[in-house]
DNA sequence: TAATCATGTAATTACATGGTTACTAATAAT
DNA sequence: ATTATTAGTAACCATGTAATTACATGATTA
């Protein structure tokens, strides 16, 4: 089962570009250390650590101690679980790929109009 | 294309139980009016309207004016687009369903331990 | 036209988030 | 043993979020 609280944590973890980029880093470089990871970003190491705490809280990042360092790993299982549940719950409501592309085009057009 | 900003909006829209429940309501009752929707919740009508604004900002809810009322509809296209992109980007990194179930069991166990 | 009803806006409040700097703790290296 | 390195904690600040109450707008209906 996946609780509402867990969903809150997973979705808000994903709702920040830096955190999504962290996941992407860990995808490409599994086992990265905290400091190494922090180098990839403009914000302070502390800010990155805060983001890590959010990701770990959501279960999206796991880590293993190794001396005075910590090795970090991405874990997509929580997303997978939400995905599995939603595929069932909303099966039949998903638009086809073409429909969603059409929606994207319309959204882009709307944004363009706003700009004038 | 789906921009980082759009992803931020979609994920933070989904990161609140009330908003997820709103989507669920609109799934079951498409064309619901604002006031009718608000009745389903404990919080004030204004709070529900704020949540609606967030969902509309993310493109997850659309609406059509009809006299003095507004009819609301769920739109899953933004989620679909993110899903399509991630399936590509992270294909190969998804754990099998069994693995994610195993993860869930471990998470539950960890939580139980903490409680003692 | 006046009364009513469905929405929407403004102002306010409490709390959460994302960031900073300064300091602490613990391991490794000289 | 001292020093440097890596990670974590504390305190703080600005901004954003989620909720509230009170008021405003705008369409129906009596």
mmCIF file of C-alpha atoms (C1' of nucleotides) in Angstrom:
data_model
loop_
_atom_site.group_PDB
_atom_site.id
_atom_site.type_symbol
_atom_site.label_atom_id
_atom_site.label_comp_id
_atom_site.label_asym_id
_atom_site.label_seq_id
_atom_site.Cartn_x
_atom_site.Cartn_y
_atom_site.Cartn_z
ATOM 1 C CA UNK A 1 0.000 0.000 0.000
ATOM 2 C CA UNK A 2 1.061 3.565 -0.584
ATOM 3 C CA UNK A 3 -0.294 6.091 1.906
ATOM 4 C CA UNK A 4 -1.389 9.643 1.217
ATOM 5 C CA UNK A 5 1.465 10.910 3.290
ATOM 6 C CA UNK A 6 3.989 9.001 1.222
ATOM 7 C CA UNK A 7 2.462 10.413 -1.949
ATOM 8 C CA UNK A 8 2.721 13.924 -0.512
ATOM 9 C CA UNK A 9 6.399 13.318 0.207
ATOM 10 C CA UNK A 10 7.199 11.809 -3.173
ATOM 11 C CA UNK A 11 5.386 14.456 -5.187
ATOM 12 C CA UNK A 12 6.756 17.398 -3.257
ATOM 13 C CA UNK A 13 10.232 15.891 -3.483
ATOM 14 C CA UNK A 14 9.831 15.825 -7.261
ATOM 15 C CA UNK A 15 8.380 19.339 -7.374
ATOM 16 C CA UNK A 16 11.773 21.056 -7.406
ATOM 17 C CA UNK A 17 14.176 21.199 -10.291
ATOM 18 C CA UNK A 18 17.286 20.853 -8.128
ATOM 19 C CA UNK A 19 15.954 17.661 -6.588
ATOM 20 C CA UNK A 20 15.043 16.210 -9.967
ATOM 21 C CA UNK A 21 18.542 17.070 -11.166
ATOM 22 C CA UNK A 22 19.998 15.330 -8.109
ATOM 23 C CA UNK A 23 18.124 12.181 -9.082
ATOM 24 C CA UNK A 24 19.486 12.539 -12.587
ATOM 25 C CA UNK A 25 23.041 12.882 -11.263
ATOM 26 C CA UNK A 26 22.638 9.767 -9.145
ATOM 27 C CA UNK A 27 21.220 7.908 -12.109
ATOM 28 C CA UNK A 28 24.389 8.635 -14.084
ATOM 29 C CA UNK A 29 26.810 8.407 -11.153
ATOM 30 C CA UNK A 30 25.508 5.939 -8.604
ATOM 31 C CA UNK A 31 27.517 5.970 -5.388
ATOM 32 C CA UNK A 32 28.375 9.666 -5.587
ATOM 33 C CA UNK A 33 29.490 11.262 -2.299
ATOM 34 C CA UNK A 34 27.621 14.196 -0.768
ATOM 35 C CA UNK A 35 30.381 16.701 -1.483
ATOM 36 C CA UNK A 36 30.890 15.499 -5.050
ATOM 37 C CA UNK A 37 27.188 15.816 -5.664
ATOM 38 C CA UNK A 38 27.153 19.332 -4.225
ATOM 39 C CA UNK A 39 29.817 20.440 -6.727
ATOM 40 C CA UNK A 40 27.303 19.985 -9.539
ATOM 41 C CA UNK A 41 25.147 22.804 -8.202
ATOM 42 C CA UNK A 42 25.277 26.552 -7.765
ATOM 43 C CA UNK A 43 23.676 26.552 -4.343
ATOM 44 C CA UNK A 44 25.556 25.770 -1.145
ATOM 45 C CA UNK A 45 26.443 22.295 0.037
ATOM 46 C CA UNK A 46 23.964 22.786 2.897
ATOM 47 C CA UNK A 47 21.156 23.528 0.469
ATOM 48 C CA UNK A 48 22.004 20.346 -1.419
ATOM 49 C CA UNK A 49 21.981 18.413 1.856
ATOM 50 C CA UNK A 50 18.536 19.773 2.655
ATOM 51 C CA UNK A 51 17.315 18.618 -0.737
ATOM 52 C CA UNK A 52 18.900 15.231 -0.084
ATOM 53 C CA UNK A 53 17.025 14.988 3.203
ATOM 54 C CA UNK A 54 13.760 15.615 1.367
ATOM 55 C CA UNK A 55 14.598 12.966 -1.230
ATOM 56 C CA UNK A 56 15.599 10.478 1.451
ATOM 57 C CA UNK A 57 12.404 11.211 3.355
ATOM 58 C CA UNK A 58 10.485 10.279 0.234
ATOM 59 C CA UNK A 59 12.576 7.134 -0.192
ATOM 60 C CA UNK A 60 13.888 8.352 -3.557
ATOM 61 C CA UNK A 61 17.505 8.389 -2.404
ATOM 62 C CA UNK A 62 19.259 5.851 -0.214
ATOM 63 C CA UNK A 63 22.779 5.989 1.152
ATOM 64 C CA UNK A 64 25.520 3.868 2.668
ATOM 65 C CA UNK A 65 28.096 5.145 5.130
ATOM 66 C CA UNK A 66 31.699 4.606 4.161
ATOM 67 C CA UNK A 67 34.166 6.045 6.607
ATOM 68 C CA UNK A 68 33.554 9.737 6.866
ATOM 69 C CA UNK A 69 31.697 9.863 3.574
ATOM 70 C CA UNK A 70 28.332 8.683 2.394
ATOM 71 C CA UNK A 71 27.576 7.082 -0.939
ATOM 72 C CA UNK A 72 24.254 8.050 -2.479
ATOM 73 C CA UNK A 73 21.938 6.033 -4.692
ATOM 74 C CA UNK A 74 18.746 6.765 -6.573
ATOM 75 C CA UNK A 75 15.747 4.582 -5.786
ATOM 76 C CA UNK A 76 12.762 4.748 -8.094
ATOM 77 C CA UNK A 77 10.640 2.210 -6.241
ATOM 78 C CA UNK A 78 8.369 4.820 -4.608
ATOM 79 C CA UNK A 79 7.592 6.367 -7.991
ATOM 80 C CA UNK A 80 7.044 2.929 -9.415
ATOM 81 C CA UNK A 81 4.517 2.150 -6.694
ATOM 82 C CA UNK A 82 2.544 5.309 -7.279
ATOM 83 C CA UNK A 83 2.687 4.661 -10.995
ATOM 84 C CA UNK A 84 1.392 1.114 -10.579
ATOM 85 C CA UNK A 85 -1.495 2.314 -8.468
ATOM 86 C CA UNK A 86 -2.454 5.155 -10.778
ATOM 87 C CA UNK A 87 -2.245 3.030 -13.916
ATOM 88 C CA UNK A 88 -4.927 0.879 -12.359
ATOM 89 C CA UNK A 89 -7.040 3.688 -10.900
ATOM 90 C CA UNK A 90 -7.008 5.919 -13.946
ATOM 91 C CA UNK A 91 -6.807 3.275 -16.662
ATOM 92 C CA UNK A 92 -9.252 4.361 -19.308
ATOM 93 C CA UNK A 93 -8.825 8.047 -18.475
ATOM 94 C CA UNK A 94 -5.369 8.384 -19.973
ATOM 95 C CA UNK A 95 -5.340 10.318 -23.177
ATOM 96 C CA UNK A 96 -3.545 8.747 -26.058
ATOM 97 C CA UNK A 97 -0.050 10.065 -26.791
ATOM 98 C CA UNK A 98 -1.397 12.088 -29.716
ATOM 99 C CA UNK A 99 -4.003 13.772 -27.557
ATOM 100 C CA UNK A 100 -1.410 14.833 -25.020
ATOM 101 C CA UNK A 101 0.804 16.208 -27.784
ATOM 102 C CA UNK A 102 -2.169 18.180 -29.071
ATOM 103 C CA UNK A 103 -2.716 19.496 -25.546
ATOM 104 C CA UNK A 104 0.922 20.566 -25.362
ATOM 105 C CA UNK A 105 0.598 22.507 -28.604
ATOM 106 C CA UNK A 106 -2.476 24.295 -27.303
ATOM 107 C CA UNK A 107 -0.790 25.116 -24.004
ATOM 108 C CA UNK A 108 2.187 26.592 -25.865
ATOM 109 C CA UNK A 109 -0.167 28.679 -27.994
ATOM 110 C CA UNK A 110 -1.999 29.965 -24.921
ATOM 111 C CA UNK A 111 1.273 30.971 -23.300
ATOM 112 C CA UNK A 112 2.363 32.791 -26.467
ATOM 113 C CA UNK A 113 -0.896 34.767 -26.522
ATOM 114 C CA UNK A 114 -0.501 35.798 -22.904
ATOM 115 C CA UNK A 115 2.898 37.247 -23.728
ATOM 116 C CA UNK A 116 1.546 39.845 -26.203
ATOM 117 C CA UNK B 1 8.299 19.504 -24.800
ATOM 118 C CA UNK B 2 7.618 19.735 -21.104
ATOM 119 C CA UNK B 3 9.522 22.472 -19.275
ATOM 120 C CA UNK B 4 10.957 22.342 -15.779
ATOM 121 C CA UNK B 5 8.501 24.947 -14.677
ATOM 122 C CA UNK B 6 5.567 22.880 -15.866
ATOM 123 C CA UNK B 7 6.940 19.869 -14.017
ATOM 124 C CA UNK B 8 7.244 21.958 -10.851
ATOM 125 C CA UNK B 9 3.621 23.003 -11.207
ATOM 126 C CA UNK B 10 2.306 19.519 -11.929
ATOM 127 C CA UNK B 11 4.224 17.832 -9.115
ATOM 128 C CA UNK B 12 3.426 20.424 -6.499
ATOM 129 C CA UNK B 13 -0.214 20.349 -7.576
ATOM 130 C CA UNK B 14 -0.209 16.602 -6.928
ATOM 131 C CA UNK B 15 1.643 16.977 -3.625
ATOM 132 C CA UNK B 16 -1.505 17.682 -1.599
ATOM 133 C CA UNK B 17 -4.153 15.168 -0.674
ATOM 134 C CA UNK B 18 -7.048 17.603 -1.127
ATOM 135 C CA UNK B 19 -5.966 18.350 -4.676
ATOM 136 C CA UNK B 20 -5.576 14.667 -5.507
ATOM 137 C CA UNK B 21 -9.056 14.112 -4.092
ATOM 138 C CA UNK B 22 -10.392 16.951 -6.248
ATOM 139 C CA UNK B 23 -9.018 15.180 -9.309
ATOM 140 C CA UNK B 24 -10.679 11.994 -8.137
ATOM 141 C CA UNK B 25 -14.019 13.799 -7.713
ATOM 142 C CA UNK B 26 -13.766 15.233 -11.204
ATOM 143 C CA UNK B 27 -12.894 11.825 -12.567
ATOM 144 C CA UNK B 28 -16.139 10.426 -11.176
ATOM 145 C CA UNK B 29 -18.251 13.548 -11.742
ATOM 146 C CA UNK B 30 -16.997 15.426 -14.781
ATOM 147 C CA UNK B 31 -18.645 18.822 -15.212
ATOM 148 C CA UNK B 32 -19.086 19.398 -11.478
ATOM 149 C CA UNK B 33 -19.661 23.043 -10.467
ATOM 150 C CA UNK B 34 -17.307 24.835 -8.090
ATOM 151 C CA UNK B 35 -19.824 24.972 -5.231
ATOM 152 C CA UNK B 36 -20.828 21.333 -5.655
ATOM 153 C CA UNK B 37 -17.186 20.321 -5.558
ATOM 154 C CA UNK B 38 -16.593 22.374 -2.417
ATOM 155 C CA UNK B 39 -19.358 20.473 -0.600
ATOM 156 C CA UNK B 40 -17.238 17.329 -0.740
ATOM 157 C CA UNK B 41 -14.611 18.872 1.559
ATOM 158 C CA UNK B 42 -14.279 20.008 5.142
ATOM 159 C CA UNK B 43 -12.334 23.141 4.334
ATOM 160 C CA UNK B 44 -13.942 26.359 3.138
ATOM 161 C CA UNK B 45 -15.091 27.001 -0.413
ATOM 162 C CA UNK B 46 -12.290 29.550 -0.743
ATOM 163 C CA UNK B 47 -9.688 26.960 0.169
ATOM 164 C CA UNK B 48 -11.093 24.636 -2.478
ATOM 165 C CA UNK B 49 -10.965 27.476 -5.007
ATOM 166 C CA UNK B 50 -7.321 28.096 -4.191
ATOM 167 C CA UNK B 51 -6.603 24.413 -4.751
ATOM 168 C CA UNK B 52 -8.505 24.618 -8.027
ATOM 169 C CA UNK B 53 -6.354 27.554 -9.105
ATOM 170 C CA UNK B 54 -3.244 25.463 -8.462
ATOM 171 C CA UNK B 55 -4.644 22.539 -10.434
ATOM 172 C CA UNK B 56 -5.671 24.820 -13.299
ATOM 173 C CA UNK B 57 -2.228 26.414 -13.281
ATOM 174 C CA UNK B 58 -0.760 22.950 -13.749
ATOM 175 C CA UNK B 59 -3.259 22.234 -16.533
ATOM 176 C CA UNK B 60 -4.735 19.334 -14.554
ATOM 177 C CA UNK B 61 -8.190 20.919 -14.385
ATOM 178 C CA UNK B 62 -9.983 22.816 -17.113
ATOM 179 C CA UNK B 63 -13.289 24.625 -16.905
ATOM 180 C CA UNK B 64 -16.070 26.071 -19.001
ATOM 181 C CA UNK B 65 -18.206 29.038 -17.965
ATOM 182 C CA UNK B 66 -21.935 28.430 -18.044
ATOM 183 C CA UNK B 67 -23.934 31.418 -16.928
ATOM 184 C CA UNK B 68 -22.915 32.234 -13.393
ATOM 185 C CA UNK B 69 -21.426 28.815 -12.800
ATOM 186 C CA UNK B 70 -18.329 27.025 -14.001
ATOM 187 C CA UNK B 71 -18.106 23.391 -14.978
ATOM 188 C CA UNK B 72 -14.889 21.631 -14.057
ATOM 189 C CA UNK B 73 -13.074 18.808 -15.801
ATOM 190 C CA UNK B 74 -10.033 16.706 -15.029
ATOM 191 C CA UNK B 75 -7.235 16.699 -17.609
ATOM 192 C CA UNK B 76 -4.522 14.088 -17.288
ATOM 193 C CA UNK B 77 -2.541 15.172 -20.344
ATOM 194 C CA UNK B 78 0.182 16.966 -18.340
ATOM 195 C CA UNK B 79 0.780 13.850 -16.240
ATOM 196 C CA UNK B 80 0.784 11.752 -19.355
ATOM 197 C CA UNK B 81 3.449 13.932 -20.920
ATOM 198 C CA UNK B 82 5.718 13.711 -17.909
ATOM 199 C CA UNK B 83 5.129 9.993 -17.791
ATOM 200 C CA UNK B 84 6.013 9.576 -21.458
ATOM 201 C CA UNK B 85 9.213 11.507 -21.002
ATOM 202 C CA UNK B 86 10.285 9.669 -17.872
ATOM 203 C CA UNK B 87 9.503 6.243 -19.300
ATOM 204 C CA UNK B 88 12.044 7.041 -21.972
ATOM 205 C CA UNK B 89 14.609 8.737 -19.744
ATOM 206 C CA UNK B 90 14.564 6.184 -16.959
ATOM 207 C CA UNK B 91 13.773 3.070 -18.973
ATOM 208 C CA UNK B 92 16.063 0.407 -17.654
ATOM 209 C CA UNK B 93 16.159 1.933 -14.182
ATOM 210 C CA UNK B 94 12.654 0.944 -13.206
ATOM 211 C CA UNK B 95 12.562 -1.816 -10.688
ATOM 212 C CA UNK B 96 10.302 -4.688 -11.510
ATOM 213 C CA UNK B 97 6.945 -4.736 -9.718
ATOM 214 C CA UNK B 98 8.228 -7.379 -7.314
ATOM 215 C CA UNK B 99 11.213 -5.261 -6.364
ATOM 216 C CA UNK B 100 9.037 -2.291 -5.545
ATOM 217 C CA UNK B 101 6.758 -4.477 -3.444
ATOM 218 C CA UNK B 102 9.802 -5.726 -1.583
ATOM 219 C CA UNK B 103 10.846 -2.108 -1.056
ATOM 220 C CA UNK B 104 7.406 -1.302 0.342
ATOM 221 C CA UNK B 105 7.676 -4.122 2.839
ATOM 222 C CA UNK B 106 11.069 -2.900 3.987
ATOM 223 C CA UNK B 107 9.815 0.677 4.320
ATOM 224 C CA UNK B 108 6.912 -0.499 6.444
ATOM 225 C CA UNK B 109 9.309 -2.477 8.632
ATOM 226 C CA UNK B 110 11.584 0.544 9.076
ATOM 227 C CA UNK B 111 8.637 2.695 10.110
ATOM 228 C CA UNK B 112 7.529 0.076 12.629
ATOM 229 C CA UNK B 113 11.008 -0.029 14.170
ATOM 230 C CA UNK B 114 11.111 3.739 14.532
ATOM 231 C CA UNK B 115 7.826 3.585 16.495
ATOM 232 C CA UNK B 116 9.298 1.482 19.322
ATOM 233 C "C1'" DT C 1 -35.980 46.397 -9.503
ATOM 234 C "C1'" DA C 2 -34.808 43.898 -5.578
ATOM 235 C "C1'" DA C 3 -33.423 39.756 -3.612
ATOM 236 C "C1'" DT C 4 -30.743 35.678 -4.078
ATOM 237 C "C1'" DC C 5 -27.291 32.657 -5.330
ATOM 238 C "C1'" DA C 6 -22.683 31.138 -7.440
ATOM 239 C "C1'" DT C 7 -18.194 32.824 -7.951
ATOM 240 C "C1'" DG C 8 -14.378 35.609 -7.272
ATOM 241 C "C1'" DT C 9 -11.146 39.083 -4.712
ATOM 242 C "C1'" DA C 10 -8.653 41.200 -0.677
ATOM 243 C "C1'" DA C 11 -6.482 41.168 3.550
ATOM 244 C "C1'" DT C 12 -4.741 38.495 7.254
ATOM 245 C "C1'" DT C 13 -2.625 34.760 9.775
ATOM 246 C "C1'" DA C 14 0.176 30.680 10.908
ATOM 247 C "C1'" DC C 15 3.297 27.689 9.274
ATOM 248 C "C1'" DA C 16 6.420 25.433 5.761
ATOM 249 C "C1'" DT C 17 10.244 25.884 2.451
ATOM 250 C "C1'" DG C 18 14.656 27.085 0.529
ATOM 251 C "C1'" DG C 19 18.327 29.443 1.177
ATOM 252 C "C1'" DT C 20 22.249 31.541 3.841
ATOM 253 C "C1'" DT C 21 26.528 31.728 7.428
ATOM 254 C "C1'" DA C 22 28.760 30.010 11.384
ATOM 255 C "C1'" DC C 23 29.837 26.259 14.148
ATOM 256 C "C1'" DT C 24 30.463 21.109 15.542
ATOM 257 C "C1'" DA C 25 31.786 16.132 14.986
ATOM 258 C "C1'" DA C 26 34.230 12.547 13.195
ATOM 259 C "C1'" DT C 27 37.477 10.346 10.117
ATOM 260 C "C1'" DA C 28 41.930 10.418 7.461
ATOM 261 C "C1'" DA C 29 46.477 12.065 6.499
ATOM 262 C "C1'" DT C 30 51.081 14.257 7.701
ATOM 263 C "C1'" DA D 1 49.196 14.948 17.813
ATOM 264 C "C1'" DT D 2 47.918 18.216 14.868
ATOM 265 C "C1'" DT D 3 45.856 19.443 10.750
ATOM 266 C "C1'" DA D 4 42.905 19.047 6.930
ATOM 267 C "C1'" DT D 5 38.734 17.101 4.989
ATOM 268 C "C1'" DT D 6 34.024 15.580 4.881
ATOM 269 C "C1'" DA D 7 29.746 15.635 6.709
ATOM 270 C "C1'" DG D 8 26.179 17.267 9.793
ATOM 271 C "C1'" DT D 9 23.745 20.789 13.045
ATOM 272 C "C1'" DA D 10 21.942 25.363 14.616
ATOM 273 C "C1'" DA D 11 20.141 29.712 14.036
ATOM 274 C "C1'" DC D 12 18.376 32.821 11.057
ATOM 275 C "C1'" DC D 13 15.930 35.219 7.143
ATOM 276 C "C1'" DA D 14 12.899 35.902 3.101
ATOM 277 C "C1'" DT D 15 9.431 34.063 0.623
ATOM 278 C "C1'" DG D 16 5.631 30.905 -0.433
ATOM 279 C "C1'" DT D 17 1.528 28.097 1.003
ATOM 280 C "C1'" DA D 18 -2.863 26.966 2.980
ATOM 281 C "C1'" DA D 19 -6.186 28.383 5.494
ATOM 282 C "C1'" DT D 20 -9.453 31.896 7.357
ATOM 283 C "C1'" DT D 21 -13.180 35.989 7.317
ATOM 284 C "C1'" DA D 22 -15.224 39.798 5.095
ATOM 285 C "C1'" DC D 23 -16.510 41.959 1.004
ATOM 286 C "C1'" DA D 24 -17.455 42.514 -4.282
ATOM 287 C "C1'" DT D 25 -19.186 41.049 -8.763
ATOM 288 C "C1'" DG D 26 -22.438 39.232 -11.822
ATOM 289 C "C1'" DA D 27 -26.223 36.265 -13.432
ATOM 290 C "C1'" DT D 28 -31.131 34.462 -12.226
ATOM 291 C "C1'" DT D 29 -35.502 34.772 -10.485
ATOM 292 C "C1'" DA D 30 -39.387 36.619 -7.940
#
